[in-house]
């Protein structure tokens, strides 16, 4: 049996030929066609594997005088180029091999190109030397010293969100403009700084290094064949010499005598305006003798700032204290700079006033804001903290509500500041946004403060313990009210129409009566005229008779 690829990209394909079935019948020629292939060099026993042309002599396996009838499986293998392939088959007898003993059979195979990677591919940048995860780091920054690793990028080629076939993978071109340089390797830790434009094998890491300059570098990852831009990311390189410092107060009111975290953010920048991460930052009282102490700060990549906590010196010491942020650079000269002074106020964590407010009215489905305002005994807002929730009596941010008389709501879907809900205050204020119920009517909320009169409990002072705060919101339904108003207007119009019809009927009756009176008057007048005419006729007749008598007398 012989199979030949006679056209198409034959150099990239091969043929696999195997006997998959055979049968014998009581005919006369032995060895006419093989029922198996027996070449010991064949990798798979009984299977012919060849290149563009595959010829195989097989043993019949049948006795003389018996004809073998076979079925063959043919597979086109190792196809690396798209195109149309034509495979011809014929058989020869077991002796000559050169002369076909069967007619030519042609098999046509069209091979499509493998689907290339597309824009569903993923590419993530990660700060530092840890492998990139399935999310970008918020910022990627490093000190400018040449060779310092700032971050790395891992690109995974996908086709319609699935792994791209091996034959369709492409290499990547990685470039950086501005500050920085690049390296690439299959193993992240093995990458070394190589240049500013690299040809990178798929699935390798691209590592970003500092090159001794400050500023921003922009990295672009592009498919070398497809031209798809898989990633564009920026990296910042800073100098260890600080140039400017800005302090921003995040919590203006903090607990006296306790430690409050994340009170101040201090941003340090170099001469190019790039954030410096490796400076030593501390908060110091601006004026000696306040009793407050120096506080150290730690850099946070999430906040992109040095985040500072402050501890109050005494639980009974309240009021404003001014601080400055002191910065010492990691440069050789240990450059020192200071921020402008800023204030924080030490306040109590126990409220002497709790007010809850909300809009007095709204429409069904409206979004409204309910506001809680709490003040302490010095008139300051209560210290910025979390209250209620899991807080215990007497702890920082203790409970607000009575544990036996929990907040009561007229609508189950409208329940701001519920029992056990964490309440976070900023300058004494906490807010909750909710949607008004879908049913019109008044909704109410009633909160009973913790403790009983005369006993301070949790975050509630004894002067207001056990008292209540309430809100009432009148919820209207404009659609229903509009329909009701329209119905009322329609009813009024119908009533007006009825009144008009009744008035018209009365007018018609009056007109009918007047017409009848006119008819009667005409009839009476007609009778009178008739009588007068009759009387006149009688007088004429009498006069005529008189004239005749006179005439007769005259003639006589």
Coordinates of C-alpha atoms in Angstrom, one line a residue:
X1 CA 0.0 0.0 0.0
X2 CA 1.4 3.4 -1.0
X3 CA 0.2 6.9 0.1
X4 CA 1.7 10.1 -1.5
X5 CA 1.3 13.8 -0.7
X6 CA 1.5 15.1 -4.2
X7 CA 0.7 18.8 -3.6
X8 CA 0.2 21.4 -0.9
X9 CA 2.9 22.2 1.7
X10 CA 4.1 18.6 1.7
X11 CA 7.4 19.4 3.4
X12 CA 5.5 20.1 6.6
X13 CA 3.3 17.0 6.7
X14 CA 3.6 13.3 7.1
X15 CA 1.4 10.2 6.7
X16 CA 0.4 7.6 9.2
X17 CA -1.1 4.4 7.7
X18 CA -2.5 1.5 9.6
X19 CA -4.6 -1.6 9.1
X20 CA -7.7 -1.2 11.2
X21 CA -9.8 -4.2 9.9
X22 CA -9.4 -7.2 7.7
X23 CA -11.5 -10.1 6.4
X24 CA -10.8 -13.2 4.3
X25 CA -12.7 -15.1 1.8
X26 CA -12.2 -18.5 0.0
X27 CA -10.5 -17.1 -3.1
X28 CA -7.3 -18.2 -4.7
X29 CA -4.5 -15.6 -4.4
X30 CA -2.3 -15.4 -1.2
X31 CA -0.5 -12.3 -0.1
X32 CA -2.5 -9.9 -2.3
X33 CA -2.8 -7.3 0.5
X34 CA -1.3 -7.1 3.9
X35 CA -3.5 -7.7 6.9
X36 CA -0.8 -6.2 9.2
X37 CA 2.5 -4.3 9.0
X38 CA 5.5 -6.1 10.5
X39 CA 8.5 -3.8 10.1
X40 CA 10.3 -3.9 13.4
X41 CA 11.5 -0.3 12.8
X42 CA 8.0 1.0 13.0
X43 CA 7.4 2.9 16.3
X44 CA 3.9 1.6 16.7
X45 CA 3.5 -2.1 15.8
X46 CA 1.4 -2.6 12.8
X47 CA 1.4 1.2 11.9
X48 CA 3.3 2.7 9.0
X49 CA 4.7 6.1 9.7
X50 CA 6.4 8.0 6.9
X51 CA 7.1 11.3 5.3
X52 CA 5.6 12.8 2.2
X53 CA 5.6 9.3 0.6
X54 CA 4.7 6.2 2.6
X55 CA 5.1 2.7 1.2
X56 CA 4.8 -0.4 3.2
X57 CA 5.0 -4.1 2.4
X58 CA 3.0 -6.2 4.7
X59 CA 2.5 -9.9 5.4
X60 CA -0.8 -11.3 4.5
X61 CA -1.2 -13.4 7.6
X62 CA -3.5 -15.6 5.6
X63 CA -3.0 -19.0 4.1
X64 CA -2.3 -19.6 0.4
X65 CA -5.4 -19.6 -1.7
X66 CA -7.2 -17.0 0.5
X67 CA -7.8 -13.4 -0.4
X68 CA -7.5 -10.8 2.3
X69 CA -9.8 -7.7 2.3
X70 CA -8.5 -4.9 4.5
X71 CA -9.5 -1.5 5.9
X72 CA -6.9 1.2 6.4
X73 CA -6.8 4.3 8.6
X74 CA -4.8 7.2 7.2
X75 CA -3.8 10.2 9.3
X76 CA -2.1 13.4 8.0
X77 CA 0.5 14.3 10.7
X78 CA 2.9 17.0 11.6
X79 CA 1.2 19.7 9.6
X80 CA 2.8 23.0 10.4
X81 CA 1.6 25.2 7.4
X82 CA -2.0 26.0 6.5
X83 CA -3.1 25.0 3.0
X84 CA -4.7 22.3 0.9
X85 CA -3.2 18.8 0.9
X86 CA -3.9 16.0 -1.7
X87 CA -3.0 12.5 -0.7
X88 CA -3.1 9.7 -3.3
X89 CA -3.4 6.0 -2.5
X90 CA -2.8 2.8 -4.5
X91 CA -1.7 -0.7 -3.9
X92 CA 0.7 -3.0 -5.7
X93 CA 1.1 -6.8 -5.6
X94 CA 3.4 -8.5 -3.3
X95 CA 6.1 -9.2 -5.9
X96 CA 6.6 -6.3 -8.2
X97 CA 5.7 -3.3 -6.0
X98 CA 6.2 -1.0 -9.0
X99 CA 2.9 -1.7 -10.8
X100 CA -0.3 -0.5 -9.1
X101 CA -2.9 -3.2 -8.8
X102 CA -5.7 -0.7 -7.8
X103 CA -7.0 2.5 -9.2
X104 CA -5.8 5.8 -7.8
X105 CA -7.7 7.2 -4.8
X106 CA -7.3 10.9 -3.8
X107 CA -8.0 12.3 -0.3
X108 CA -8.2 16.2 -0.1
X109 CA -7.5 17.9 3.2
X110 CA -7.8 21.6 3.9
X111 CA -5.8 22.8 6.9
X112 CA -6.7 26.1 8.4
X113 CA -4.2 28.4 10.1
X114 CA -4.2 28.1 13.9
X115 CA -6.2 30.9 15.7
X116 CA -3.8 33.6 16.9
X117 CA -3.7 35.2 20.3
X118 CA -6.1 38.1 20.7
X119 CA -7.0 41.0 23.0
X120 CA -8.4 38.6 25.6
X121 CA -4.8 37.8 26.5
X122 CA -3.8 39.0 30.0
X123 CA -0.8 41.1 31.1
X124 CA -0.3 42.2 34.7
X125 CA 2.4 44.4 36.3
X126 CA 3.5 43.7 39.9
X127 CA 5.6 45.9 42.1
X128 CA 8.9 44.4 43.5
X129 CA 10.4 41.0 42.9
X130 CA 7.4 38.8 43.6
X131 CA 5.7 37.2 40.6
X132 CA 2.8 39.1 39.0
X133 CA -0.6 38.0 40.2
X134 CA -3.9 38.3 38.3
X135 CA -4.2 42.0 39.1
X136 CA -2.1 45.1 38.6
X137 CA -0.3 46.7 41.5
X138 CA -1.7 50.2 42.2
X139 CA 1.7 51.8 41.9
X140 CA 5.2 50.5 40.9
X141 CA 8.0 52.6 42.3
X142 CA 11.7 52.1 43.1
X143 CA 14.7 54.0 44.2
X144 CA 16.8 55.1 41.2
X145 CA 20.0 53.2 41.9
X146 CA 20.9 51.3 38.8
X147 CA 19.9 47.6 39.0
X148 CA 17.2 48.1 41.6
X149 CA 14.1 46.0 40.6
X150 CA 11.0 48.1 40.4
X151 CA 8.5 45.4 39.2
X152 CA 7.7 42.8 36.6
X153 CA 5.2 42.1 33.9
X154 CA 3.8 38.6 33.0
X155 CA 1.8 38.3 29.7
X156 CA -0.3 35.2 29.0
X157 CA -1.4 34.8 25.4
X158 CA -5.1 33.7 25.0
X159 CA -7.4 33.2 22.1
X160 CA -11.0 34.1 22.9
X161 CA -10.2 33.7 26.6
X162 CA -8.7 30.2 26.2
X163 CA -5.1 29.1 26.0
X164 CA -3.6 29.8 22.6
X165 CA -2.4 26.8 20.6
X166 CA 1.4 26.3 20.6
X167 CA 1.6 26.9 16.8
X168 CA -0.1 30.3 17.2
X169 CA 2.0 31.7 20.0
X170 CA 4.1 34.7 19.2
X171 CA 7.1 36.4 20.7
X172 CA 6.7 39.8 22.4
X173 CA 8.4 43.1 22.0
X174 CA 9.0 44.9 25.3
X175 CA 10.1 48.6 25.3
X176 CA 10.6 51.3 27.9
X177 CA 10.7 55.0 27.3
X178 CA 11.8 57.5 30.0
X179 CA 13.6 56.3 33.1
X180 CA 14.5 52.6 33.6
X181 CA 15.6 49.6 31.6
X182 CA 14.4 46.0 31.0
X183 CA 15.4 42.4 31.3
X184 CA 13.5 39.1 30.6
X185 CA 13.7 35.5 31.6
X186 CA 11.5 32.4 32.1
X187 CA 12.6 32.6 35.8
X188 CA 11.9 35.9 37.4
X189 CA 15.0 35.9 39.6
X190 CA 17.2 35.1 36.7
X191 CA 16.4 38.2 34.7
X192 CA 19.2 40.8 34.3
X193 CA 19.0 44.4 33.0
X194 CA 19.6 44.0 29.2
X195 CA 18.3 47.0 27.3
X196 CA 15.4 49.3 26.5
X197 CA 13.9 47.2 23.8
X198 CA 13.8 43.4 24.0
X199 CA 12.4 40.5 22.0
X200 CA 10.8 38.3 24.6
X201 CA 9.7 34.7 24.4
X202 CA 6.0 34.1 25.2
X203 CA 5.3 33.3 28.9
X204 CA 8.6 34.9 30.0
X205 CA 8.8 37.6 32.7
X206 CA 9.7 41.2 31.7
X207 CA 11.5 42.8 34.6
X208 CA 11.8 46.5 35.1
X209 CA 15.1 47.9 36.5
X210 CA 16.2 51.3 37.6
X211 CA 19.0 52.8 35.5
X212 CA 20.2 55.6 37.8
X213 CA 17.8 58.3 36.6
X214 CA 14.7 59.7 38.3
X215 CA 11.2 60.2 36.8
X216 CA 8.7 58.0 35.0
X217 CA 9.3 55.1 32.7
X218 CA 6.5 53.8 30.3
X219 CA 6.6 50.1 29.5
X220 CA 4.8 48.7 26.4
X221 CA 4.4 45.0 25.6
X222 CA 3.4 44.3 21.9
X223 CA 2.9 41.2 19.9
X224 CA 5.8 40.8 17.5
X225 CA 3.6 39.3 14.8
X226 CA 0.1 40.5 15.6
X227 CA 1.0 44.0 16.6
X228 CA -1.5 43.8 19.5
X229 CA -0.5 46.1 22.5
X230 CA -1.0 43.7 25.4
X231 CA 0.2 46.2 28.1
X232 CA 1.1 49.8 28.7
X233 CA 2.3 50.6 32.3
X234 CA 4.2 53.3 34.1
X235 CA 6.9 53.0 36.6
X236 CA 8.4 55.7 38.8
X237 CA 12.0 56.0 40.0
X238 CA 12.8 58.4 42.8
X239 CA 15.9 59.9 44.4
X240 CA 16.6 59.2 48.1
X241 CA 17.2 63.0 48.6
X242 CA 13.9 64.5 49.8
X243 CA 12.9 67.9 48.4
X244 CA 9.3 68.6 49.6
X245 CA 6.9 67.3 52.3
X246 CA 3.2 67.7 52.6
X247 CA 1.2 66.5 55.7
X248 CA -2.6 65.9 55.4
X249 CA -4.8 65.3 58.4
X250 CA -7.1 62.4 57.9
X251 CA -8.7 62.3 61.4
X252 CA -9.1 65.8 62.9
X253 CA -10.5 64.5 66.2
X254 CA -8.7 61.7 68.0
X255 CA -9.2 59.9 71.3
X256 CA -7.4 61.4 74.3
X257 CA -5.1 59.0 76.1
X258 CA -5.4 56.3 73.3
X259 CA -3.6 55.4 70.1
X260 CA -5.4 56.3 66.9
X261 CA -4.2 54.9 63.6
X262 CA -4.0 56.6 60.2
X263 CA -4.3 60.1 61.6
X264 CA -2.0 61.9 59.2
X265 CA -0.6 61.1 55.7
X266 CA 2.8 62.5 54.9
X267 CA 3.9 62.6 51.3
X268 CA 7.6 63.1 50.6
X269 CA 8.8 64.0 47.0
X270 CA 12.2 64.4 45.4
X271 CA 13.2 67.3 43.1
X272 CA 11.4 65.8 40.1
X273 CA 8.1 65.5 42.1
X274 CA 8.4 61.7 42.4
X275 CA 7.2 60.2 45.7
X276 CA 10.1 59.1 47.9
X277 CA 9.4 55.8 49.7
X278 CA 12.6 55.2 51.8
X279 CA 12.7 58.4 53.9
X280 CA 12.4 58.3 57.7
X281 CA 9.3 60.2 58.8
X282 CA 8.1 61.2 62.2
X283 CA 5.5 63.5 63.8
X284 CA 6.7 66.0 66.5
X285 CA 4.8 68.5 68.6
X286 CA 5.4 71.9 67.1
X287 CA 5.7 73.5 70.6
X288 CA 7.6 72.0 73.5
X289 CA 5.8 71.3 76.8
X290 CA 2.5 70.0 75.3
X291 CA 3.2 66.6 76.9
X292 CA 2.7 64.8 73.6
X293 CA 5.4 62.6 72.2
X294 CA 7.1 61.9 68.8
X295 CA 5.3 59.4 66.6
X296 CA 7.0 57.4 63.8
X297 CA 5.3 56.8 60.5
X298 CA 5.4 53.9 57.9
X299 CA 5.2 54.1 54.1
X300 CA 2.1 52.6 52.6
X301 CA 2.0 51.7 48.9
X302 CA -1.8 51.7 49.1
X303 CA -2.0 55.3 50.4
X304 CA 1.2 56.3 48.5
X305 CA 2.2 58.1 51.6
X306 CA 3.8 57.7 55.0
X307 CA 0.9 56.9 57.3
X308 CA 1.1 58.1 60.9
X309 CA -0.6 57.1 64.2
X310 CA -0.8 59.4 67.2
X311 CA -1.1 58.5 70.9
X312 CA -2.6 60.9 73.4
X313 CA -0.6 61.5 76.5
X314 CA -3.7 61.5 78.9
X315 CA -7.3 60.4 78.9
X316 CA -8.2 63.7 80.5
X317 CA -6.2 66.0 78.3
X318 CA -8.3 67.5 75.6
X319 CA -7.9 70.2 72.9
X320 CA -5.8 71.1 69.9
X321 CA -2.1 70.2 69.5
X322 CA 0.1 71.4 66.7
X323 CA 2.5 69.0 65.0
X324 CA 5.1 69.1 62.2
X325 CA 6.3 66.2 60.1
X326 CA 10.1 65.7 60.2
X327 CA 11.7 63.9 57.2
X328 CA 15.2 62.5 57.1
X329 CA 16.4 61.2 53.7
X330 CA 18.1 57.9 53.0
X331 CA 20.7 59.8 51.0
X332 CA 24.3 60.0 52.1
X333 CA 23.8 63.5 53.4
X334 CA 20.7 62.4 55.4
X335 CA 18.9 65.5 54.1
X336 CA 16.3 66.8 56.6
X337 CA 13.2 68.7 55.9
X338 CA 10.0 69.6 57.8
X339 CA 6.4 70.2 56.9
X340 CA 4.2 73.2 57.8
X341 CA 2.5 72.9 61.2
X342 CA -0.9 71.2 61.4
X343 CA -3.5 70.7 64.2
X344 CA -5.3 67.7 65.6
X345 CA -7.8 67.8 68.5
X346 CA -7.9 65.3 71.3
X347 CA -11.5 64.6 72.1
X348 CA -13.5 62.2 74.3
X349 CA -15.0 58.9 73.0
X350 CA -18.2 59.3 75.1
X351 CA -21.1 61.3 73.6
X352 CA -23.1 63.8 75.5
X353 CA -25.3 64.5 72.5
X354 CA -26.5 62.2 69.7
X355 CA -28.8 63.6 67.0
X356 CA -30.2 61.6 64.0
X357 CA -31.6 63.6 61.1
X358 CA -33.2 62.8 57.8
X359 CA -35.3 64.6 55.1
X360 CA -38.8 65.3 56.3
X361 CA -40.3 64.0 53.1
X362 CA -39.6 62.2 49.9
X363 CA -41.1 60.0 47.1
X364 CA -41.2 56.2 47.0
X365 CA -37.8 54.8 45.8
X366 CA -35.9 58.1 46.5
X367 CA -32.3 57.8 47.8
X368 CA -32.0 59.7 51.1
X369 CA -29.2 60.3 53.5
X370 CA -29.7 59.7 57.3
X371 CA -27.1 61.5 59.4
X372 CA -25.9 60.8 62.9
X373 CA -24.1 63.6 64.7
X374 CA -22.4 63.0 68.1
X375 CA -20.6 65.5 70.4
X376 CA -18.7 65.1 73.6
X377 CA -18.6 67.0 76.9
X378 CA -16.1 69.6 75.7
X379 CA -18.3 70.6 72.7
X380 CA -16.0 68.8 70.3
X381 CA -17.2 66.0 67.9
X382 CA -16.6 62.6 69.5
X383 CA -13.2 61.2 68.5
X384 CA -13.0 59.7 65.0
X385 CA -13.5 56.0 65.5
X386 CA -15.8 53.1 64.9
X387 CA -18.8 52.7 67.3
X388 CA -21.6 50.2 68.0
X389 CA -20.8 47.0 65.9
X390 CA -18.6 44.6 67.9
X391 CA -17.6 47.3 70.3
X392 CA -17.9 46.6 74.0
X393 CA -19.0 48.9 76.8
X394 CA -16.2 51.3 77.7
X395 CA -14.0 50.4 74.8
X396 CA -12.8 52.8 72.1
X397 CA -15.9 53.4 70.0
X398 CA -18.3 51.7 72.5
X399 CA -21.9 50.9 71.9
X400 CA -24.5 53.5 71.1
X401 CA -27.8 51.7 71.5
X402 CA -29.6 50.0 74.3
X403 CA -29.1 46.3 74.0
X404 CA -32.5 45.4 75.2
X405 CA -34.5 48.2 73.5
X406 CA -33.0 47.9 70.0
X407 CA -33.7 50.5 67.3
X408 CA -37.3 50.3 66.1
X409 CA -38.3 50.9 62.5
X410 CA -41.8 51.1 61.0
X411 CA -40.4 49.7 57.7
X412 CA -38.2 46.6 57.7
X413 CA -36.5 47.8 54.5
X414 CA -35.5 51.2 56.0
X415 CA -33.3 50.6 59.0
X416 CA -30.3 52.9 59.2
X417 CA -27.8 52.6 62.1
X418 CA -29.2 49.3 63.2
X419 CA -28.2 47.4 66.4
X420 CA -24.7 45.9 65.9
X421 CA -24.1 47.9 62.7
X422 CA -20.6 49.5 62.7
X423 CA -20.9 53.3 62.8
X424 CA -17.7 55.1 61.7
X425 CA -17.6 58.8 62.5
X426 CA -15.5 61.5 60.9
X427 CA -15.5 64.8 62.8
X428 CA -18.4 63.4 64.8
X429 CA -20.6 62.6 61.8
X430 CA -21.7 59.3 60.3
X431 CA -24.0 58.9 57.3
X432 CA -26.0 56.1 55.7
X433 CA -27.6 56.2 52.3
X434 CA -30.9 54.2 51.8
X435 CA -33.8 54.1 49.4
X436 CA -37.3 54.9 50.6
X437 CA -39.9 52.1 50.6
X438 CA -42.2 51.5 47.6
X439 CA -45.3 52.2 49.7
X440 CA -46.5 55.7 50.5
X441 CA -47.0 56.8 54.1
X442 CA -45.0 57.9 57.1
X443 CA -42.0 55.9 58.1
X444 CA -40.3 56.3 61.4
X445 CA -37.1 55.3 63.2
X446 CA -36.6 55.3 67.0
X447 CA -33.2 54.7 68.7
X448 CA -32.9 54.2 72.4
X449 CA -29.4 55.2 73.7
X450 CA -27.4 52.8 75.7
X451 CA -27.6 52.7 79.5
X452 CA -30.1 54.1 82.0
X453 CA -30.3 57.6 83.4
X454 CA -27.3 58.4 85.6
X455 CA -25.1 55.6 84.2
X456 CA -22.5 56.0 81.5
X457 CA -22.6 53.0 79.2
X458 CA -20.3 52.4 76.2
X459 CA -20.1 55.6 74.1
X460 CA -23.1 57.2 75.8
X461 CA -22.7 59.6 78.7
X462 CA -24.9 59.3 81.7
X463 CA -26.6 62.6 81.0
X464 CA -28.3 61.2 77.9
X465 CA -28.4 57.5 78.7
X466 CA -31.7 55.8 78.0
X467 CA -33.1 58.8 76.0
X468 CA -34.3 58.4 72.4
X469 CA -33.7 59.9 69.0
X470 CA -36.4 59.7 66.3
X471 CA -37.0 60.6 62.7
X472 CA -40.2 60.7 60.6
X473 CA -40.2 60.8 56.8
X474 CA -43.4 61.4 54.9
X475 CA -43.2 59.1 51.8
X476 CA -45.3 60.2 48.8
X477 CA -46.2 58.3 45.7
X478 CA -46.3 60.9 42.9
X479 CA -47.8 58.4 40.4
X480 CA -50.7 57.4 42.7
X481 CA -51.3 60.9 43.8
X482 CA -51.3 62.1 40.1
X483 CA -53.8 59.4 39.2
X484 CA -56.0 60.3 42.2
X485 CA -55.9 64.0 41.3
X486 CA -56.8 63.2 37.7
X487 CA -59.7 61.0 38.9
X488 CA -60.9 63.8 41.2
X489 CA -60.7 66.3 38.3
X490 CA -62.7 63.9 36.1
X491 CA -65.4 63.5 38.7
X492 CA -65.6 67.3 39.2
X493 CA -65.9 67.7 35.4
X494 CA -68.7 65.1 35.3
X495 CA -70.5 66.8 38.1
X496 CA -70.2 70.1 36.3
X497 CA -71.6 68.5 33.1
X498 CA -74.6 67.1 35.1
X499 CA -75.3 70.5 36.6
X500 CA -75.2 72.0 33.2
X501 CA -77.5 69.4 31.8
X502 CA -80.0 69.9 34.6
X503 CA -79.9 73.7 34.0
X504 CA -80.5 73.1 30.3
X505 CA -83.5 70.9 31.1
X506 CA -85.0 73.6 33.4
X507 CA -84.5 76.2 30.7
X508 CA -86.2 74.0 28.2
X509 CA -89.2 73.5 30.5
X510 CA -89.4 77.2 31.0
X511 CA -89.3 77.8 27.3
X512 CA -92.0 75.2 26.7
X513 CA -94.3 76.9 29.3
X514 CA -93.7 80.3 27.7
X515 CA -94.5 78.8 24.3
X516 CA -97.7 77.3 25.6
X517 CA -98.7 80.6 27.1
X518 CA -98.1 82.3 23.7
X519 CA -100.2 79.7 21.9
X520 CA -103.0 80.2 24.4
X521 CA -102.8 84.0 24.0
X522 CA -102.9 83.7 20.2
X523 CA -106.0 81.4 20.5
X524 CA -107.8 83.9 22.7
X525 CA -106.9 86.8 20.4
X526 CA -108.1 84.8 17.4
X527 CA -111.5 84.2 19.2
X528 CA -111.8 87.9 19.9
X529 CA -111.0 88.8 16.4
X530 CA -113.6 86.3 15.1
X531 CA -116.3 87.8 17.4
X532 CA -115.5 91.3 16.3
X533 CA -115.6 90.4 12.6
X534 CA -119.0 88.7 13.2
X535 CA -120.3 91.9 14.9
X536 CA -119.0 94.0 12.1
X537 CA -120.7 91.9 9.5
X538 CA -124.0 92.2 11.4
X539 CA -123.7 96.0 11.5
X540 CA -122.9 96.1 7.8
X541 CA -126.0 94.0 7.0
X542 CA -128.1 96.2 9.2
X543 CA -126.8 99.3 7.5
X544 CA -127.3 97.8 4.1
X545 CA -131.0 97.1 4.9
X546 CA -131.4 100.7 6.2
X547 CA -130.0 102.1 3.0
X548 CA -132.4 100.0 0.9
X549 CA -135.4 101.2 2.9
X550 CA -134.4 104.8 2.4
X551 CA -134.0 104.3 -1.3
X552 CA -137.5 102.8 -1.6
X553 CA -139.0 105.7 0.3
X554 CA -137.3 108.2 -2.0
X555 CA -138.7 106.5 -5.1
X556 CA -142.1 106.5 -3.7

